[in-house]
């Protein structure tokens, strides 16, 4: 699951509202990778692009996303992967996702806020469906 979430270039294929993703830089040190990426979200006639720093911390099984530029006054999200099984055939984990954001513009917040809230709730479902497809897990 860590690898699936870390593969940011594939987000436009399955993440709700994500119409484009451009990696501006990628730096690797030890087992940590830092990516600076621009994500474009689109809904009907509205398109917004924002830039984030994504820290892929494999030893801690954590992905931290820090906002750099765009329509938010602040935005941060964090993915944490908690292993549930050590068995190689059954690599199960709990995935914890946290996001906090605030738009710069009150007007934009009123216009798009509820839609973003709904989309962020659907993120988990999109990643679960992607994992099922990639790892060929059958849903009971």
Coordinates of N, CA and C in Angstrom, one line a residue:
X1 N 0.8 -1.2 0.0 CA 0.0 0.0 0.0 C 0.9 1.3 0.0
X2 N 2.0 1.2 0.7 CA 2.9 2.4 0.7 C 3.3 2.7 -0.7
X3 N 3.7 1.7 -1.5 CA 4.1 1.9 -2.9 C 3.0 2.5 -3.7
X4 N 1.8 2.0 -3.5 CA 0.6 2.5 -4.3 C 0.4 4.0 -4.0
X5 N 0.4 4.4 -2.8 CA 0.2 5.8 -2.4 C 1.4 6.6 -2.9
X6 N 2.6 6.1 -2.8 CA 3.8 6.8 -3.2 C 3.9 7.0 -4.7
X7 N 3.2 6.3 -5.5 CA 3.2 6.4 -6.9 C 2.3 7.6 -7.4
X8 N 2.7 8.8 -7.1 CA 1.9 10.0 -7.3 C 1.6 10.2 -8.8
X9 N 2.5 9.8 -9.6 CA 2.3 10.1 -11.1 C 1.1 9.4 -11.6
X10 N 0.6 8.3 -10.9 CA -0.6 7.6 -11.4 C -1.9 8.2 -10.8
X11 N -1.8 9.1 -10.0 CA -3.1 9.7 -9.4 C -4.1 10.1 -10.4
X12 N -3.8 10.7 -11.5 CA -4.8 11.1 -12.4 C -5.6 10.0 -12.9
X13 N -5.1 8.7 -12.9 CA -5.8 7.6 -13.3 C -7.0 7.1 -12.4
X14 N -6.9 7.5 -11.1 CA -7.9 7.0 -10.2 C -8.3 7.9 -9.1
X15 N -7.6 9.0 -8.8 CA -8.0 9.8 -7.7 C -9.1 10.8 -8.1
X16 N -10.2 10.9 -7.3 CA -11.3 11.8 -7.7 C -10.8 13.2 -7.8
X17 N -11.2 13.9 -8.9 CA -10.9 15.3 -9.2 C -9.5 15.6 -9.7
X18 N -8.6 14.6 -9.5 CA -7.2 14.8 -10.0 C -7.1 14.7 -11.5
X19 N -6.9 15.8 -12.2 CA -6.8 15.8 -13.6 C -5.4 15.7 -14.1
X20 N -4.4 16.2 -13.3 CA -3.0 16.1 -13.7 C -2.1 16.1 -12.5
X21 N -0.9 15.5 -12.7 CA 0.1 15.5 -11.7 C 1.4 15.6 -12.4
X22 N 2.2 16.6 -11.9 CA 3.5 16.8 -12.5 C 4.6 16.9 -11.4
X23 N 5.6 15.9 -11.5 CA 6.6 15.9 -10.5 C 7.7 16.9 -11.0
X24 N 8.0 17.9 -10.1 CA 9.0 18.9 -10.5 C 10.4 18.5 -10.0
X25 N 10.5 17.8 -8.9 CA 11.8 17.3 -8.5 C 11.6 16.0 -7.6
X26 N 12.7 15.3 -7.5 CA 12.7 14.0 -6.7 C 14.1 13.9 -6.2
X27 N 14.2 13.9 -4.8 CA 15.5 13.7 -4.1 C 15.4 12.5 -3.2
X28 N 16.4 11.7 -3.3 CA 16.5 10.5 -2.5 C 17.7 10.5 -1.6
X29 N 17.4 10.1 -0.3 CA 18.5 10.0 0.6 C 18.2 8.9 1.6
X30 N 19.1 7.9 1.7 CA 18.8 6.7 2.4 C 17.5 6.1 1.9
X31 N 16.6 5.8 2.8 CA 15.3 5.2 2.4 C 14.2 6.2 2.4
X32 N 14.5 7.5 2.3 CA 13.5 8.6 2.3 C 13.6 9.3 0.9
X33 N 12.5 9.5 0.3 CA 12.4 10.3 -1.0 C 11.5 11.5 -0.7
X34 N 12.0 12.6 -1.3 CA 11.2 13.9 -1.2 C 10.9 14.3 -2.6
X35 N 9.6 14.5 -2.9 CA 9.1 14.8 -4.2 C 8.4 16.2 -4.1
X36 N 8.7 17.1 -5.0 CA 7.9 18.3 -5.1 C 7.0 18.1 -6.4
X37 N 5.7 18.2 -6.2 CA 4.8 17.9 -7.3 C 3.7 19.0 -7.4
X38 N 3.2 19.1 -8.6 CA 2.0 20.0 -8.8 C 0.9 19.1 -9.2
X39 N -0.2 19.3 -8.4 CA -1.4 18.5 -8.7 C -2.5 19.5 -9.2
X40 N -3.2 19.1 -10.3 CA -4.3 19.9 -10.8 C -5.6 19.2 -10.5
X41 N -6.5 19.9 -9.8 CA -7.8 19.3 -9.5 C -8.8 20.1 -10.4
X42 N -9.8 19.4 -10.9 CA -10.8 20.0 -11.8 C -12.1 19.5 -11.5
X43 N -13.1 20.4 -11.5 CA -14.5 20.1 -11.3 C -15.3 21.0 -12.1
X44 N -16.0 20.5 -13.1 CA -16.7 21.3 -14.1 C -15.8 22.3 -14.7
X45 N -16.1 23.6 -14.5 CA -15.3 24.7 -15.2 C -14.2 25.2 -14.3
X46 N -14.0 24.6 -13.1 CA -13.0 25.1 -12.2 C -11.8 24.2 -12.2
X47 N -10.6 24.8 -12.3 CA -9.4 24.1 -12.3 C -8.4 24.8 -11.4
X48 N -7.8 24.1 -10.5 CA -6.8 24.7 -9.6 C -5.6 23.8 -9.5
X49 N -4.5 24.4 -9.5 CA -3.2 23.7 -9.4 C -2.5 24.1 -8.1
X50 N -2.0 23.1 -7.3 CA -1.3 23.5 -6.1 C 0.0 22.6 -6.1
X51 N 1.0 23.2 -5.4 CA 2.3 22.5 -5.3 C 2.5 22.0 -3.9
X52 N 3.0 20.8 -3.7 CA 3.2 20.2 -2.4 C 4.6 19.5 -2.4
X53 N 5.1 19.4 -1.2 CA 6.3 18.6 -0.9 C 5.8 17.3 -0.3
X54 N 6.2 16.2 -0.9 CA 5.7 14.8 -0.5 C 7.0 14.1 0.0
X55 N 6.9 13.7 1.3 CA 8.1 13.0 1.9 C 7.6 11.5 2.1
X56 N 8.3 10.7 1.4 CA 8.1 9.2 1.4 C 9.1 8.6 2.4
X57 N 8.6 8.4 3.6 CA 9.5 7.8 4.7 C 9.2 6.4 4.9
X58 N 9.9 5.5 4.1 CA 9.7 4.1 4.1 C 10.0 3.5 5.4
X59 N 11.1 3.8 6.1 CA 11.4 3.2 7.4 C 10.2 3.4 8.4
X60 N 9.6 4.6 8.4 CA 8.5 4.9 9.3 C 7.2 4.5 8.8
X61 N 7.1 4.0 7.5 CA 5.9 3.7 6.8 C 4.9 4.9 6.9
X62 N 5.4 6.0 6.5 CA 4.6 7.3 6.6 C 4.9 8.1 5.3
X63 N 3.8 8.7 4.8 CA 3.9 9.7 3.7 C 3.3 11.0 4.2
X64 N 4.1 12.1 4.2 CA 3.7 13.4 4.6 C 3.7 14.3 3.5
X65 N 2.5 15.0 3.3 CA 2.3 16.0 2.2 C 2.2 17.4 2.8
X66 N 3.1 18.3 2.4 CA 3.2 19.6 2.9 C 2.9 20.6 1.8
X67 N 2.0 21.5 2.0 CA 1.6 22.5 1.0 C 2.6 23.5 0.8
X68 N 2.9 23.9 -0.5 CA 3.9 24.9 -0.8 C 3.2 26.1 -1.5
X69 N 2.3 25.9 -2.4 CA 1.7 27.0 -3.2 C 0.4 26.6 -3.8
X70 N -0.5 27.6 -3.9 CA -1.8 27.3 -4.6 C -2.9 28.0 -3.9
X71 N -4.1 27.5 -4.0 CA -5.3 28.1 -3.6 C -5.6 28.0 -2.0
X72 N -4.8 27.3 -1.3 CA -5.0 27.1 0.1 C -4.1 28.1 0.9
X73 N -4.6 28.4 2.1 CA -3.8 29.2 3.0 C -2.9 28.2 3.8
X74 N -3.4 27.0 3.9 CA -2.7 25.9 4.5 C -3.3 24.5 4.1
X75 N -2.5 23.5 4.1 CA -2.9 22.2 3.7 C -1.8 21.2 4.1
X76 N -2.2 20.2 4.7 CA -1.3 19.1 5.1 C -2.1 17.8 5.2
X77 N -1.4 16.8 4.7 CA -2.0 15.4 4.9 C -0.9 14.4 5.1
X78 N -1.4 13.4 5.8 CA -0.4 12.3 6.2 C -1.1 10.9 6.0
X79 N -0.3 10.0 5.5 CA -0.6 8.6 5.4 C 0.3 7.9 6.3
X80 N -0.3 7.0 7.1 CA 0.5 6.1 8.0 C 0.0 4.7 7.7
X81 N 1.0 3.7 7.6 CA 0.7 2.3 7.3 C 1.1 1.5 8.5
X82 N 0.1 0.8 9.1 CA 0.4 0.0 10.3 C 0.3 -1.5 9.9
X83 N 1.4 -2.2 9.9 CA 1.3 -3.6 9.5 C 0.5 -4.4 10.5
X84 N -0.3 -5.3 9.9 CA -1.2 -6.2 10.7 C -0.7 -7.7 10.6
X85 N 0.2 -8.0 9.7 CA 0.6 -9.3 9.5 C 2.1 -9.3 9.0
X86 N 2.8 -10.3 9.5 CA 4.2 -10.4 9.1 C 4.4 -11.5 8.0
X87 N 3.3 -12.2 7.7 CA 3.3 -13.3 6.7 C 3.5 -12.8 5.3
X88 N 4.5 -13.2 4.6 CA 4.8 -12.7 3.2 C 3.6 -12.9 2.3
X89 N 2.8 -14.0 2.5 CA 1.7 -14.2 1.6 C 0.5 -13.3 1.9
X90 N 0.5 -12.7 3.1 CA -0.6 -12.0 3.6 C -0.1 -10.6 4.2
X91 N 0.3 -9.7 3.3 CA 0.8 -8.4 3.8 C -0.4 -7.5 4.0
X92 N -1.0 -7.6 5.2 CA -2.1 -6.7 5.5 C -1.6 -5.5 6.3
X93 N -2.3 -4.4 6.2 CA -2.0 -3.2 7.0 C -3.3 -2.4 7.1
X94 N -3.3 -1.6 8.2 CA -4.3 -0.6 8.4 C -3.7 0.7 7.8
X95 N -4.5 1.5 7.0 CA -4.0 2.7 6.4 C -4.7 3.8 7.1
X96 N -4.0 4.7 7.7 CA -4.5 5.9 8.4 C -4.3 7.1 7.5
X97 N -5.3 7.9 7.2 CA -5.2 9.1 6.4 C -5.8 10.3 7.1
X98 N -5.0 11.3 7.2 CA -5.4 12.6 7.8 C -5.2 13.7 6.8
X99 N -6.1 14.6 6.8 CA -6.0 15.8 5.9 C -6.6 17.0 6.7
X100 N -5.9 18.1 6.5 CA -6.4 19.4 7.1 C -6.1 20.5 6.1
X101 N -7.1 21.3 5.8 CA -6.8 22.4 4.8 C -7.8 23.6 5.0
X102 N -7.3 24.7 4.5 CA -8.1 25.9 4.5 C -7.8 26.7 3.2
X103 N -8.9 27.2 2.6 CA -8.7 27.9 1.3 C -8.3 29.4 1.7
X104 N -7.5 30.0 0.8 CA -7.2 31.4 1.0 C -8.4 32.3 0.8
X105 N -9.2 32.0 -0.2 CA -10.4 32.8 -0.5 C -11.7 32.3 0.1
X106 N -12.4 33.1 0.9 CA -13.6 32.7 1.5 C -14.7 32.3 0.4
X107 N -14.7 33.1 -0.7 CA -15.6 32.8 -1.7 C -15.4 31.5 -2.4
X108 N -14.1 31.2 -2.6 CA -13.7 29.9 -3.2 C -14.1 28.8 -2.2
X109 N -13.8 29.0 -0.9 CA -14.1 28.0 0.1 C -15.6 27.7 0.1
X110 N -16.5 28.8 0.0 CA -17.9 28.5 0.0 C -18.3 27.8 -1.3
X111 N -17.7 28.1 -2.4 CA -18.0 27.5 -3.7 C -17.6 26.0 -3.8
X112 N -16.3 25.8 -3.3 CA -15.7 24.5 -3.5 C -15.5 23.6 -2.2
X113 N -15.7 24.2 -1.1 CA -15.4 23.5 0.2 C -16.2 22.2 0.4
X114 N -17.5 22.2 0.2 CA -18.3 21.0 0.4 C -17.9 19.9 -0.7
X115 N -17.6 20.4 -1.9 CA -17.2 19.4 -2.9 C -15.9 18.8 -2.6
X116 N -14.9 19.6 -2.1 CA -13.6 19.0 -1.7 C -13.8 18.1 -0.5
X117 N -14.6 18.4 0.5 CA -14.9 17.5 1.6 C -15.4 16.1 1.1
X118 N -16.3 16.2 0.2 CA -16.8 14.9 -0.4 C -15.8 14.2 -1.1
X119 N -15.0 14.9 -1.9 CA -13.9 14.2 -2.7 C -12.9 13.6 -1.8
X120 N -12.5 14.3 -0.7 CA -11.5 13.7 0.2 C -12.0 12.5 0.9
X121 N -13.3 12.4 1.1 CA -13.9 11.2 1.7 C -13.8 10.0 0.7
X122 N -13.9 10.4 -0.6 CA -13.9 9.3 -1.6 C -12.5 8.9 -1.9
X123 N -11.5 9.6 -1.4 CA -10.1 9.2 -1.7 C -9.8 7.8 -1.2
X124 N -10.2 7.6 0.1 CA -10.0 6.2 0.7 C -10.5 5.1 -0.2
X125 N -11.8 5.3 -0.7 CA -12.4 4.3 -1.5 C -11.6 4.2 -2.8
X126 N -11.1 5.3 -3.4 CA -10.4 5.2 -4.7 C -9.1 4.4 -4.5
X127 N -8.4 4.6 -3.3 CA -7.2 3.9 -3.1 C -7.4 2.5 -2.8
X128 N -8.5 2.1 -2.1 CA -8.9 0.7 -1.8 C -9.2 0.0 -3.2
X129 N -9.9 0.7 -4.0 CA -10.3 0.1 -5.3 C -9.0 -0.1 -6.2
X130 N -8.1 0.9 -6.1 CA -6.9 0.7 -6.9 C -6.0 -0.4 -6.3
X131 N -6.0 -0.6 -5.0 CA -5.2 -1.7 -4.4 C -5.8 -3.0 -4.8
X132 N -7.1 -3.1 -4.8 CA -7.8 -4.3 -5.2 C -7.5 -4.7 -6.6
X133 N -7.4 -3.7 -7.5 CA -7.1 -3.9 -8.9 C -5.6 -4.3 -9.1
X134 N -4.7 -3.6 -8.5 CA -3.3 -3.8 -8.7 C -2.9 -5.1 -8.0
X135 N -3.4 -5.4 -6.8 CA -2.9 -6.6 -6.1 C -3.9 -7.7 -6.2
X136 N -4.9 -7.6 -7.1 CA -5.9 -8.6 -7.4 C -6.5 -9.3 -6.2
X137 N -6.8 -8.5 -5.2 CA -7.5 -9.0 -4.1 C -9.0 -9.1 -4.4
X138 N -9.6 -10.2 -4.1 CA -11.1 -10.3 -4.3 C -11.8 -9.7 -3.0
X139 N -12.8 -9.0 -3.3 CA -13.6 -8.3 -2.2 C -14.6 -9.3 -1.8
X140 N -14.7 -9.6 -0.4 CA -15.7 -10.6 0.1 C -17.1 -10.1 -0.1

